JSON list of C-alpha atoms in Angstrom, two decimals:
[
{"chain": "A", "resi": 1, "resn": "UNK", "atom": "CA", "xyz": [-1.14, 22.30, -23.32]},
{"chain": "A", "resi": 2, "resn": "UNK", "atom": "CA", "xyz": [-4.32, 22.11, -21.01]},
{"chain": "A", "resi": 3, "resn": "UNK", "atom": "CA", "xyz": [-4.79, 25.33, -19.16]},
{"chain": "A", "resi": 4, "resn": "UNK", "atom": "CA", "xyz": [-7.35, 26.63, -16.64]},
{"chain": "A", "resi": 5, "resn": "UNK", "atom": "CA", "xyz": [-7.33, 30.30, -15.82]},
{"chain": "A", "resi": 6, "resn": "UNK", "atom": "CA", "xyz": [-9.54, 32.00, -13.14]},
{"chain": "A", "resi": 7, "resn": "UNK", "atom": "CA", "xyz": [-10.32, 35.66, -12.82]},
{"chain": "A", "resi": 8, "resn": "UNK", "atom": "CA", "xyz": [-10.32, 37.86, -11.01]},
{"chain": "A", "resi": 9, "resn": "UNK", "atom": "CA", "xyz": [-7.61, 36.65, -8.42]},
{"chain": "A", "resi": 10, "resn": "UNK", "atom": "CA", "xyz": [-9.46, 38.30, -5.69]},
{"chain": "A", "resi": 11, "resn": "UNK", "atom": "CA", "xyz": [-12.77, 40.05, -5.10]},
{"chain": "A", "resi": 12, "resn": "UNK", "atom": "CA", "xyz": [-14.04, 42.15, -2.40]},
{"chain": "A", "resi": 13, "resn": "UNK", "atom": "CA", "xyz": [-17.84, 42.56, -2.18]},
{"chain": "A", "resi": 14, "resn": "UNK", "atom": "CA", "xyz": [-20.36, 44.16, -0.06]},
{"chain": "A", "resi": 15, "resn": "UNK", "atom": "CA", "xyz": [-23.04, 41.98, 1.48]},
{"chain": "A", "resi": 16, "resn": "UNK", "atom": "CA", "xyz": [-25.83, 41.88, -1.22]},
{"chain": "A", "resi": 17, "resn": "UNK", "atom": "CA", "xyz": [-23.49, 42.96, -4.04]},
{"chain": "A", "resi": 18, "resn": "UNK", "atom": "CA", "xyz": [-23.89, 40.26, -6.78]},
{"chain": "A", "resi": 19, "resn": "UNK", "atom": "CA", "xyz": [-20.85, 39.31, -8.98]},
{"chain": "A", "resi": 20, "resn": "UNK", "atom": "CA", "xyz": [-19.43, 36.60, -11.24]},
{"chain": "A", "resi": 21, "resn": "UNK", "atom": "CA", "xyz": [-16.31, 34.73, -11.28]},
{"chain": "A", "resi": 22, "resn": "UNK", "atom": "CA", "xyz": [-14.74, 33.49, -14.42]},
{"chain": "A", "resi": 23, "resn": "UNK", "atom": "CA", "xyz": [-13.04, 30.25, -15.27]},
{"chain": "A", "resi": 24, "resn": "UNK", "atom": "CA", "xyz": [-11.74, 29.86, -18.81]},
{"chain": "A", "resi": 25, "resn": "UNK", "atom": "CA", "xyz": [-10.17, 26.77, -20.02]},
{"chain": "A", "resi": 26, "resn": "UNK", "atom": "CA", "xyz": [-8.19, 25.25, -22.92]},
{"chain": "A", "resi": 27, "resn": "UNK", "atom": "CA", "xyz": [-8.38, 21.49, -23.32]},
{"chain": "A", "resi": 28, "resn": "UNK", "atom": "CA", "xyz": [-8.20, 19.10, -26.10]},
{"chain": "A", "resi": 29, "resn": "UNK", "atom": "CA", "xyz": [-11.61, 17.77, -24.88]},
{"chain": "A", "resi": 30, "resn": "UNK", "atom": "CA", "xyz": [-13.68, 18.15, -21.72]},
{"chain": "A", "resi": 31, "resn": "UNK", "atom": "CA", "xyz": [-15.10, 15.43, -19.49]},
{"chain": "A", "resi": 32, "resn": "UNK", "atom": "CA", "xyz": [-16.41, 17.80, -16.87]},
{"chain": "A", "resi": 33, "resn": "UNK", "atom": "CA", "xyz": [-15.88, 21.01, -15.19]},
{"chain": "A", "resi": 34, "resn": "UNK", "atom": "CA", "xyz": [-16.13, 21.20, -11.47]},
{"chain": "A", "resi": 35, "resn": "UNK", "atom": "CA", "xyz": [-16.55, 24.16, -8.92]},
{"chain": "A", "resi": 36, "resn": "UNK", "atom": "CA", "xyz": [-15.35, 23.87, -5.30]},
{"chain": "A", "resi": 37, "resn": "UNK", "atom": "CA", "xyz": [-15.11, 26.31, -2.52]},
{"chain": "A", "resi": 38, "resn": "UNK", "atom": "CA", "xyz": [-12.08, 26.12, -0.02]},
{"chain": "A", "resi": 39, "resn": "UNK", "atom": "CA", "xyz": [-11.92, 27.72, 3.44]},
{"chain": "A", "resi": 40, "resn": "UNK", "atom": "CA", "xyz": [-8.62, 28.40, 4.94]},
{"chain": "A", "resi": 41, "resn": "UNK", "atom": "CA", "xyz": [-6.76, 25.32, 6.09]},
{"chain": "A", "resi": 42, "resn": "UNK", "atom": "CA", "xyz": [-9.44, 23.02, 4.95]},
{"chain": "A", "resi": 43, "resn": "UNK", "atom": "CA", "xyz": [-10.03, 20.72, 1.87]},
{"chain": "A", "resi": 44, "resn": "UNK", "atom": "CA", "xyz": [-11.99, 21.82, -1.13]},
{"chain": "A", "resi": 45, "resn": "UNK", "atom": "CA", "xyz": [-15.83, 21.42, -0.77]},
{"chain": "A", "resi": 46, "resn": "UNK", "atom": "CA", "xyz": [-17.71, 20.41, -3.70]},
{"chain": "A", "resi": 47, "resn": "UNK", "atom": "CA", "xyz": [-20.29, 22.84, -5.21]},
{"chain": "A", "resi": 48, "resn": "UNK", "atom": "CA", "xyz": [-21.18, 21.92, -8.95]},
{"chain": "A", "resi": 49, "resn": "UNK", "atom": "CA", "xyz": [-20.25, 19.50, -11.82]},
{"chain": "A", "resi": 50, "resn": "UNK", "atom": "CA", "xyz": [-20.92, 20.72, -15.40]},
{"chain": "A", "resi": 51, "resn": "UNK", "atom": "CA", "xyz": [-20.65, 18.39, -18.43]},
{"chain": "A", "resi": 52, "resn": "UNK", "atom": "CA", "xyz": [-21.77, 20.18, -21.44]},
{"chain": "A", "resi": 53, "resn": "UNK", "atom": "CA", "xyz": [-22.00, 23.71, -22.91]},
{"chain": "A", "resi": 54, "resn": "UNK", "atom": "CA", "xyz": [-25.32, 25.34, -21.93]},
{"chain": "A", "resi": 55, "resn": "UNK", "atom": "CA", "xyz": [-25.75, 23.48, -18.84]},
{"chain": "A", "resi": 56, "resn": "UNK", "atom": "CA", "xyz": [-26.59, 25.46, -15.61]},
{"chain": "A", "resi": 57, "resn": "UNK", "atom": "CA", "xyz": [-26.62, 24.33, -11.88]},
{"chain": "A", "resi": 58, "resn": "UNK", "atom": "CA", "xyz": [-27.90, 26.38, -9.09]},
{"chain": "A", "resi": 59, "resn": "UNK", "atom": "CA", "xyz": [-27.50, 25.98, -5.19]},
{"chain": "A", "resi": 60, "resn": "UNK", "atom": "CA", "xyz": [-28.80, 28.68, -2.83]},
{"chain": "A", "resi": 61, "resn": "UNK", "atom": "CA", "xyz": [-27.05, 31.99, -3.91]},
{"chain": "A", "resi": 62, "resn": "UNK", "atom": "CA", "xyz": [-24.60, 30.32, -6.36]},
{"chain": "A", "resi": 63, "resn": "UNK", "atom": "CA", "xyz": [-25.31, 29.56, -10.10]},
{"chain": "A", "resi": 64, "resn": "UNK", "atom": "CA", "xyz": [-22.74, 27.82, -12.38]},
{"chain": "A", "resi": 65, "resn": "UNK", "atom": "CA", "xyz": [-23.00, 28.04, -16.22]},
{"chain": "A", "resi": 66, "resn": "UNK", "atom": "CA", "xyz": [-20.71, 26.46, -18.95]},
{"chain": "A", "resi": 67, "resn": "UNK", "atom": "CA", "xyz": [-19.91, 27.48, -22.48]},
{"chain": "A", "resi": 68, "resn": "UNK", "atom": "CA", "xyz": [-17.34, 25.72, -24.80]},
{"chain": "A", "resi": 69, "resn": "UNK", "atom": "CA", "xyz": [-14.64, 27.97, -23.46]},
{"chain": "A", "resi": 70, "resn": "UNK", "atom": "CA", "xyz": [-15.48, 29.05, -20.09]},
{"chain": "A", "resi": 71, "resn": "UNK", "atom": "CA", "xyz": [-17.66, 28.89, -17.02]},
{"chain": "A", "resi": 72, "resn": "UNK", "atom": "CA", "xyz": [-19.11, 31.52, -14.71]},
{"chain": "A", "resi": 73, "resn": "UNK", "atom": "CA", "xyz": [-19.92, 31.26, -11.06]},
{"chain": "A", "resi": 74, "resn": "UNK", "atom": "CA", "xyz": [-22.53, 33.88, -10.33]},
{"chain": "A", "resi": 75, "resn": "UNK", "atom": "CA", "xyz": [-22.92, 34.83, -6.60]},
{"chain": "A", "resi": 76, "resn": "UNK", "atom": "CA", "xyz": [-26.31, 36.66, -5.91]},
{"chain": "A", "resi": 77, "resn": "UNK", "atom": "CA", "xyz": [-26.86, 38.81, -2.91]},
{"chain": "A", "resi": 78, "resn": "UNK", "atom": "CA", "xyz": [-23.70, 37.34, -1.15]},
{"chain": "A", "resi": 79, "resn": "UNK", "atom": "CA", "xyz": [-23.53, 36.79, 2.60]},
{"chain": "A", "resi": 80, "resn": "UNK", "atom": "CA", "xyz": [-20.27, 37.12, 4.68]},
{"chain": "A", "resi": 81, "resn": "UNK", "atom": "CA", "xyz": [-20.53, 33.39, 4.97]},
{"chain": "A", "resi": 82, "resn": "UNK", "atom": "CA", "xyz": [-19.88, 33.07, 1.23]},
{"chain": "A", "resi": 83, "resn": "UNK", "atom": "CA", "xyz": [-16.25, 34.38, 1.80]},
{"chain": "A", "resi": 84, "resn": "UNK", "atom": "CA", "xyz": [-13.94, 31.66, 0.62]},
{"chain": "A", "resi": 85, "resn": "UNK", "atom": "CA", "xyz": [-11.57, 30.80, -2.32]},
{"chain": "A", "resi": 86, "resn": "UNK", "atom": "CA", "xyz": [-13.62, 29.49, -5.21]},
{"chain": "A", "resi": 87, "resn": "UNK", "atom": "CA", "xyz": [-11.68, 26.85, -7.34]},
{"chain": "A", "resi": 88, "resn": "UNK", "atom": "CA", "xyz": [-12.59, 25.68, -10.82]},
{"chain": "A", "resi": 89, "resn": "UNK", "atom": "CA", "xyz": [-11.15, 22.32, -12.12]},
{"chain": "A", "resi": 90, "resn": "UNK", "atom": "CA", "xyz": [-11.32, 20.61, -15.43]},
{"chain": "A", "resi": 91, "resn": "UNK", "atom": "CA", "xyz": [-11.16, 16.94, -16.26]},
{"chain": "A", "resi": 92, "resn": "UNK", "atom": "CA", "xyz": [-9.57, 16.62, -19.72]},
{"chain": "A", "resi": 93, "resn": "UNK", "atom": "CA", "xyz": [-10.91, 13.87, -22.08]},
{"chain": "A", "resi": 94, "resn": "UNK", "atom": "CA", "xyz": [-7.39, 12.45, -22.41]},
{"chain": "A", "resi": 95, "resn": "UNK", "atom": "CA", "xyz": [-5.17, 11.21, -19.56]},
{"chain": "A", "resi": 96, "resn": "UNK", "atom": "CA", "xyz": [-8.26, 11.69, -17.42]},
{"chain": "A", "resi": 97, "resn": "UNK", "atom": "CA", "xyz": [-8.23, 8.90, -14.77]},
{"chain": "A", "resi": 98, "resn": "UNK", "atom": "CA", "xyz": [-8.64, 10.77, -11.45]},
{"chain": "A", "resi": 99, "resn": "UNK", "atom": "CA", "xyz": [-6.86, 13.76, -12.74]},
{"chain": "A", "resi": 100, "resn": "UNK", "atom": "CA", "xyz": [-8.34, 17.29, -12.31]},
{"chain": "A", "resi": 101, "resn": "UNK", "atom": "CA", "xyz": [-6.51, 20.25, -13.51]},
{"chain": "A", "resi": 102, "resn": "UNK", "atom": "CA", "xyz": [-7.20, 23.25, -11.20]},
{"chain": "A", "resi": 103, "resn": "UNK", "atom": "CA", "xyz": [-7.11, 26.85, -11.69]},
{"chain": "A", "resi": 104, "resn": "UNK", "atom": "CA", "xyz": [-5.48, 29.09, -9.18]},
{"chain": "A", "resi": 105, "resn": "UNK", "atom": "CA", "xyz": [-8.66, 30.17, -7.58]},
{"chain": "A", "resi": 106, "resn": "UNK", "atom": "CA", "xyz": [-10.54, 33.41, -6.76]},
{"chain": "A", "resi": 107, "resn": "UNK", "atom": "CA", "xyz": [-10.54, 34.61, -3.27]},
{"chain": "A", "resi": 108, "resn": "UNK", "atom": "CA", "xyz": [-13.77, 36.30, -2.37]},
{"chain": "A", "resi": 109, "resn": "UNK", "atom": "CA", "xyz": [-14.27, 38.39, 0.73]},
{"chain": "A", "resi": 110, "resn": "UNK", "atom": "CA", "xyz": [-17.82, 39.56, 1.54]},
{"chain": "A", "resi": 111, "resn": "UNK", "atom": "CA", "xyz": [-18.10, 42.29, 4.15]},
{"chain": "A", "resi": 112, "resn": "UNK", "atom": "CA", "xyz": [-21.21, 43.18, 6.16]},
{"chain": "B", "resi": 1, "resn": "UNK", "atom": "CA", "xyz": [-22.09, 8.76, 4.79]},
{"chain": "B", "resi": 2, "resn": "UNK", "atom": "CA", "xyz": [-18.77, 9.64, 6.51]},
{"chain": "B", "resi": 3, "resn": "UNK", "atom": "CA", "xyz": [-16.44, 11.84, 4.36]},
{"chain": "B", "resi": 4, "resn": "UNK", "atom": "CA", "xyz": [-13.01, 11.40, 3.25]},
{"chain": "B", "resi": 5, "resn": "UNK", "atom": "CA", "xyz": [-10.57, 11.13, 6.30]},
{"chain": "B", "resi": 6, "resn": "UNK", "atom": "CA", "xyz": [-6.81, 11.94, 6.32]},
{"chain": "B", "resi": 7, "resn": "UNK", "atom": "CA", "xyz": [-4.15, 11.16, 8.90]},
{"chain": "B", "resi": 8, "resn": "UNK", "atom": "CA", "xyz": [-2.28, 12.86, 10.37]},
{"chain": "B", "resi": 9, "resn": "UNK", "atom": "CA", "xyz": [-3.53, 16.13, 10.06]},
{"chain": "B", "resi": 10, "resn": "UNK", "atom": "CA", "xyz": [-0.34, 18.04, 10.69]},
{"chain": "B", "resi": 11, "resn": "UNK", "atom": "CA", "xyz": [3.25, 16.89, 10.48]},
{"chain": "B", "resi": 12, "resn": "UNK", "atom": "CA", "xyz": [6.65, 18.39, 10.96]},
{"chain": "B", "resi": 13, "resn": "UNK", "atom": "CA", "xyz": [9.67, 16.79, 9.50]},
{"chain": "B", "resi": 14, "resn": "UNK", "atom": "CA", "xyz": [13.30, 17.73, 8.64]},
{"chain": "B", "resi": 15, "resn": "UNK", "atom": "CA", "xyz": [15.10, 17.46, 5.27]},
{"chain": "B", "resi": 16, "resn": "UNK", "atom": "CA", "xyz": [16.10, 14.06, 4.38]},
{"chain": "B", "resi": 17, "resn": "UNK", "atom": "CA", "xyz": [13.49, 12.29, 6.51]},
{"chain": "B", "resi": 18, "resn": "UNK", "atom": "CA", "xyz": [10.62, 10.29, 4.94]},
{"chain": "B", "resi": 19, "resn": "UNK", "atom": "CA", "xyz": [6.97, 10.65, 5.61]},
{"chain": "B", "resi": 20, "resn": "UNK", "atom": "CA", "xyz": [3.69, 8.46, 5.05]},
{"chain": "B", "resi": 21, "resn": "UNK", "atom": "CA", "xyz": [0.31, 9.94, 4.73]},
{"chain": "B", "resi": 22, "resn": "UNK", "atom": "CA", "xyz": [-2.93, 7.99, 4.97]},
{"chain": "B", "resi": 23, "resn": "UNK", "atom": "CA", "xyz": [-6.38, 8.56, 3.27]},
{"chain": "B", "resi": 24, "resn": "UNK", "atom": "CA", "xyz": [-9.66, 6.79, 3.76]},
{"chain": "B", "resi": 25, "resn": "UNK", "atom": "CA", "xyz": [-12.15, 7.19, 1.02]},
{"chain": "B", "resi": 26, "resn": "UNK", "atom": "CA", "xyz": [-15.81, 7.56, 1.30]},
{"chain": "B", "resi": 27, "resn": "UNK", "atom": "CA", "xyz": [-17.48, 4.13, 1.95]},
{"chain": "B", "resi": 28, "resn": "UNK", "atom": "CA", "xyz": [-17.98, 2.49, -1.56]},
{"chain": "B", "resi": 29, "resn": "UNK", "atom": "CA", "xyz": [-15.47, 4.69, -3.56]},
{"chain": "B", "resi": 30, "resn": "UNK", "atom": "CA", "xyz": [-12.74, 2.88, -5.07]},
{"chain": "B", "resi": 31, "resn": "UNK", "atom": "CA", "xyz": [-10.74, 5.65, -6.59]},
{"chain": "B", "resi": 32, "resn": "UNK", "atom": "CA", "xyz": [-8.38, 7.76, -4.58]},
{"chain": "B", "resi": 33, "resn": "UNK", "atom": "CA", "xyz": [-6.55, 10.76, -6.10]},
{"chain": "B", "resi": 34, "resn": "UNK", "atom": "CA", "xyz": [-3.71, 12.79, -4.37]},
{"chain": "B", "resi": 35, "resn": "UNK", "atom": "CA", "xyz": [-3.02, 16.33, -4.82]},
{"chain": "B", "resi": 36, "resn": "UNK", "atom": "CA", "xyz": [-0.26, 18.79, -3.43]},
{"chain": "B", "resi": 37, "resn": "UNK", "atom": "CA", "xyz": [-1.30, 22.31, -2.86]},
{"chain": "B", "resi": 38, "resn": "UNK", "atom": "CA", "xyz": [1.14, 25.20, -2.39]},
{"chain": "B", "resi": 39, "resn": "UNK", "atom": "CA", "xyz": [0.62, 29.01, -2.34]},
{"chain": "B", "resi": 40, "resn": "UNK", "atom": "CA", "xyz": [2.82, 29.25, -5.42]},
{"chain": "B", "resi": 41, "resn": "UNK", "atom": "CA", "xyz": [1.55, 26.23, -7.56]},
{"chain": "B", "resi": 42, "resn": "UNK", "atom": "CA", "xyz": [-1.94, 25.83, -6.45]},
{"chain": "B", "resi": 43, "resn": "UNK", "atom": "CA", "xyz": [-3.45, 22.28, -6.53]},
{"chain": "B", "resi": 44, "resn": "UNK", "atom": "CA", "xyz": [-1.27, 19.89, -8.49]},
{"chain": "B", "resi": 45, "resn": "UNK", "atom": "CA", "xyz": [-2.17, 16.25, -9.23]},
{"chain": "B", "resi": 46, "resn": "UNK", "atom": "CA", "xyz": [0.13, 13.62, -7.87]},
{"chain": "B", "resi": 47, "resn": "UNK", "atom": "CA", "xyz": [-1.49, 10.19, -8.86]},
{"chain": "B", "resi": 48, "resn": "UNK", "atom": "CA", "xyz": [-4.62, 8.22, -8.78]},
{"chain": "B", "resi": 49, "resn": "UNK", "atom": "CA", "xyz": [-5.30, 4.67, -7.58]},
{"chain": "B", "resi": 50, "resn": "UNK", "atom": "CA", "xyz": [-8.25, 2.39, -8.43]},
{"chain": "B", "resi": 51, "resn": "UNK", "atom": "CA", "xyz": [-8.53, -1.21, -7.29]},
{"chain": "B", "resi": 52, "resn": "UNK", "atom": "CA", "xyz": [-4.91, -1.25, -5.84]},
{"chain": "B", "resi": 53, "resn": "UNK", "atom": "CA", "xyz": [-3.53, -0.09, -9.45]},
{"chain": "B", "resi": 54, "resn": "UNK", "atom": "CA", "xyz": [-1.97, 3.25, -10.22]},
{"chain": "B", "resi": 55, "resn": "UNK", "atom": "CA", "xyz": [-3.97, 4.39, -13.18]},
{"chain": "B", "resi": 56, "resn": "UNK", "atom": "CA", "xyz": [-2.58, 7.98, -13.59]},
{"chain": "B", "resi": 57, "resn": "UNK", "atom": "CA", "xyz": [0.50, 9.95, -12.44]},
{"chain": "B", "resi": 58, "resn": "UNK", "atom": "CA", "xyz": [1.37, 13.65, -12.53]},
{"chain": "B", "resi": 59, "resn": "UNK", "atom": "CA", "xyz": [4.68, 15.24, -13.08]},
{"chain": "B", "resi": 60, "resn": "UNK", "atom": "CA", "xyz": [6.45, 14.63, -9.64]},
{"chain": "B", "resi": 61, "resn": "UNK", "atom": "CA", "xyz": [9.71, 13.02, -9.03]},
{"chain": "B", "resi": 62, "resn": "UNK", "atom": "CA", "xyz": [9.98, 9.41, -8.02]},
{"chain": "B", "resi": 63, "resn": "UNK", "atom": "CA", "xyz": [10.44, 10.33, -4.39]},
{"chain": "B", "resi": 64, "resn": "UNK", "atom": "CA", "xyz": [6.64, 10.63, -4.30]},
{"chain": "B", "resi": 65, "resn": "UNK", "atom": "CA", "xyz": [4.95, 7.32, -4.48]},
{"chain": "B", "resi": 66, "resn": "UNK", "atom": "CA", "xyz": [1.72, 5.70, -3.24]},
{"chain": "B", "resi": 67, "resn": "UNK", "atom": "CA", "xyz": [-0.35, 2.49, -2.99]},
{"chain": "B", "resi": 68, "resn": "UNK", "atom": "CA", "xyz": [-3.86, 1.32, -2.47]},
{"chain": "B", "resi": 69, "resn": "UNK", "atom": "CA", "xyz": [-5.07, -1.44, -0.22]},
{"chain": "B", "resi": 70, "resn": "UNK", "atom": "CA", "xyz": [-7.92, -3.93, -0.95]},
{"chain": "B", "resi": 71, "resn": "UNK", "atom": "CA", "xyz": [-10.17, -1.86, 1.25]},
{"chain": "B", "resi": 72, "resn": "UNK", "atom": "CA", "xyz": [-9.58, 1.19, -0.92]},
{"chain": "B", "resi": 73, "resn": "UNK", "atom": "CA", "xyz": [-7.56, 2.98, 1.74]},
{"chain": "B", "resi": 74, "resn": "UNK", "atom": "CA", "xyz": [-4.50, 4.68, 0.24]},
{"chain": "B", "resi": 75, "resn": "UNK", "atom": "CA", "xyz": [-1.18, 5.85, 1.45]},
{"chain": "B", "resi": 76, "resn": "UNK", "atom": "CA", "xyz": [1.41, 8.17, -0.08]},
{"chain": "B", "resi": 77, "resn": "UNK", "atom": "CA", "xyz": [4.86, 8.30, 0.81]},
{"chain": "B", "resi": 78, "resn": "UNK", "atom": "CA", "xyz": [7.58, 11.02, 0.18]},
{"chain": "B", "resi": 79, "resn": "UNK", "atom": "CA", "xyz": [11.18, 10.04, 0.75]},
{"chain": "B", "resi": 80, "resn": "UNK", "atom": "CA", "xyz": [14.19, 12.24, 1.30]},
{"chain": "B", "resi": 81, "resn": "UNK", "atom": "CA", "xyz": [12.06, 15.21, 2.10]},
{"chain": "B", "resi": 82, "resn": "UNK", "atom": "CA", "xyz": [13.05, 18.73, 0.65]},
{"chain": "B", "resi": 83, "resn": "UNK", "atom": "CA", "xyz": [12.09, 22.07, 2.04]},
{"chain": "B", "resi": 84, "resn": "UNK", "atom": "CA", "xyz": [9.90, 22.55, -1.18]},
{"chain": "B", "resi": 85, "resn": "UNK", "atom": "CA", "xyz": [7.91, 19.63, -0.17]},
{"chain": "B", "resi": 86, "resn": "UNK", "atom": "CA", "xyz": [6.09, 21.74, 2.60]},
{"chain": "B", "resi": 87, "resn": "UNK", "atom": "CA", "xyz": [2.51, 21.84, 1.44]},
{"chain": "B", "resi": 88, "resn": "UNK", "atom": "CA", "xyz": [-1.08, 20.86, 2.08]},
{"chain": "B", "resi": 89, "resn": "UNK", "atom": "CA", "xyz": [-1.51, 17.30, 0.84]},
{"chain": "B", "resi": 90, "resn": "UNK", "atom": "CA", "xyz": [-5.11, 16.40, -0.30]},
{"chain": "B", "resi": 91, "resn": "UNK", "atom": "CA", "xyz": [-6.72, 13.29, -1.02]},
{"chain": "B", "resi": 92, "resn": "UNK", "atom": "CA", "xyz": [-9.97, 12.90, -3.00]},
{"chain": "B", "resi": 93, "resn": "UNK", "atom": "CA", "xyz": [-12.17, 10.05, -3.60]},
{"chain": "B", "resi": 94, "resn": "UNK", "atom": "CA", "xyz": [-14.70, 9.03, -6.21]},
{"chain": "B", "resi": 95, "resn": "UNK", "atom": "CA", "xyz": [-16.58, 6.01, -7.21]},
{"chain": "B", "resi": 96, "resn": "UNK", "atom": "CA", "xyz": [-14.05, 5.34, -10.05]},
{"chain": "B", "resi": 97, "resn": "UNK", "atom": "CA", "xyz": [-15.63, 5.82, -13.33]},
{"chain": "B", "resi": 98, "resn": "UNK", "atom": "CA", "xyz": [-14.95, 8.74, -15.65]},
{"chain": "B", "resi": 99, "resn": "UNK", "atom": "CA", "xyz": [-16.69, 12.16, -15.19]},
{"chain": "B", "resi": 100, "resn": "UNK", "atom": "CA", "xyz": [-17.37, 11.70, -11.52]},
{"chain": "B", "resi": 101, "resn": "UNK", "atom": "CA", "xyz": [-16.94, 14.31, -8.94]},
{"chain": "B", "resi": 102, "resn": "UNK", "atom": "CA", "xyz": [-14.03, 13.96, -6.55]},
{"chain": "B", "resi": 103, "resn": "UNK", "atom": "CA", "xyz": [-14.61, 14.65, -2.94]},
{"chain": "B", "resi": 104, "resn": "UNK", "atom": "CA", "xyz": [-11.88, 15.86, -0.76]},
{"chain": "B", "resi": 105, "resn": "UNK", "atom": "CA", "xyz": [-10.80, 15.26, 2.59]},
{"chain": "B", "resi": 106, "resn": "UNK", "atom": "CA", "xyz": [-9.33, 17.78, 5.09]},
{"chain": "B", "resi": 107, "resn": "UNK", "atom": "CA", "xyz": [-5.69, 17.41, 4.14]},
{"chain": "B", "resi": 108, "resn": "UNK", "atom": "CA", "xyz": [-2.44, 16.80, 5.84]},
{"chain": "B", "resi": 109, "resn": "UNK", "atom": "CA", "xyz": [-0.27, 19.94, 6.36]},
{"chain": "B", "resi": 110, "resn": "UNK", "atom": "CA", "xyz": [3.29, 19.04, 6.10]},
{"chain": "B", "resi": 111, "resn": "UNK", "atom": "CA", "xyz": [6.12, 21.36, 7.08]},
{"chain": "B", "resi": 112, "resn": "UNK", "atom": "CA", "xyz": [9.66, 20.45, 6.30]},
{"chain": "B", "resi": 113, "resn": "UNK", "atom": "CA", "xyz": [12.39, 22.19, 8.36]}
]
């Protein structure tokens, strides 16, 4: 059965304290892995798409990497505005039309 | 480009009633997917529509249904509401091919009393 697990569940950081979030997945085949951030009461906001092992994407203080079994979202020198829940989703190669399987998310709080 | 829009944003219903939620995708996007988000289960896939046809369906009871119109706008309907249907309902759009990013709307918050 396809599964997506994110860790840790919650993370509290001081401003400027870099850290990494983990998304491990077990799927029969991977079409793509997607990272989103979600603020309370809002819809997920797209961050990155990764398609193959070894791929990396960067945007401001965020960097996403992908291996055959997991993805990492690195937050470098975070600011309070980076506080959000970060969601990882995979699109399996089978039964894939429009279907993303999401992890439970990592809630990040960055304090000044 | 305007983003994905959903109406209404908030809704309060009572058990046994039915509800219809609406989603307008990004211009040019032909695929619309619907998700249910709850604190206990997270984001769960409901169904996906492309060119007015349902291409995929998640593991939800038949009380949950949807449709898509020729302009790609989509509606989802929940009949005979139960307390457990209280959730944030999210719609996401994409151009419609595989391996494509989905862009989410703000969601409709449904409370069933």
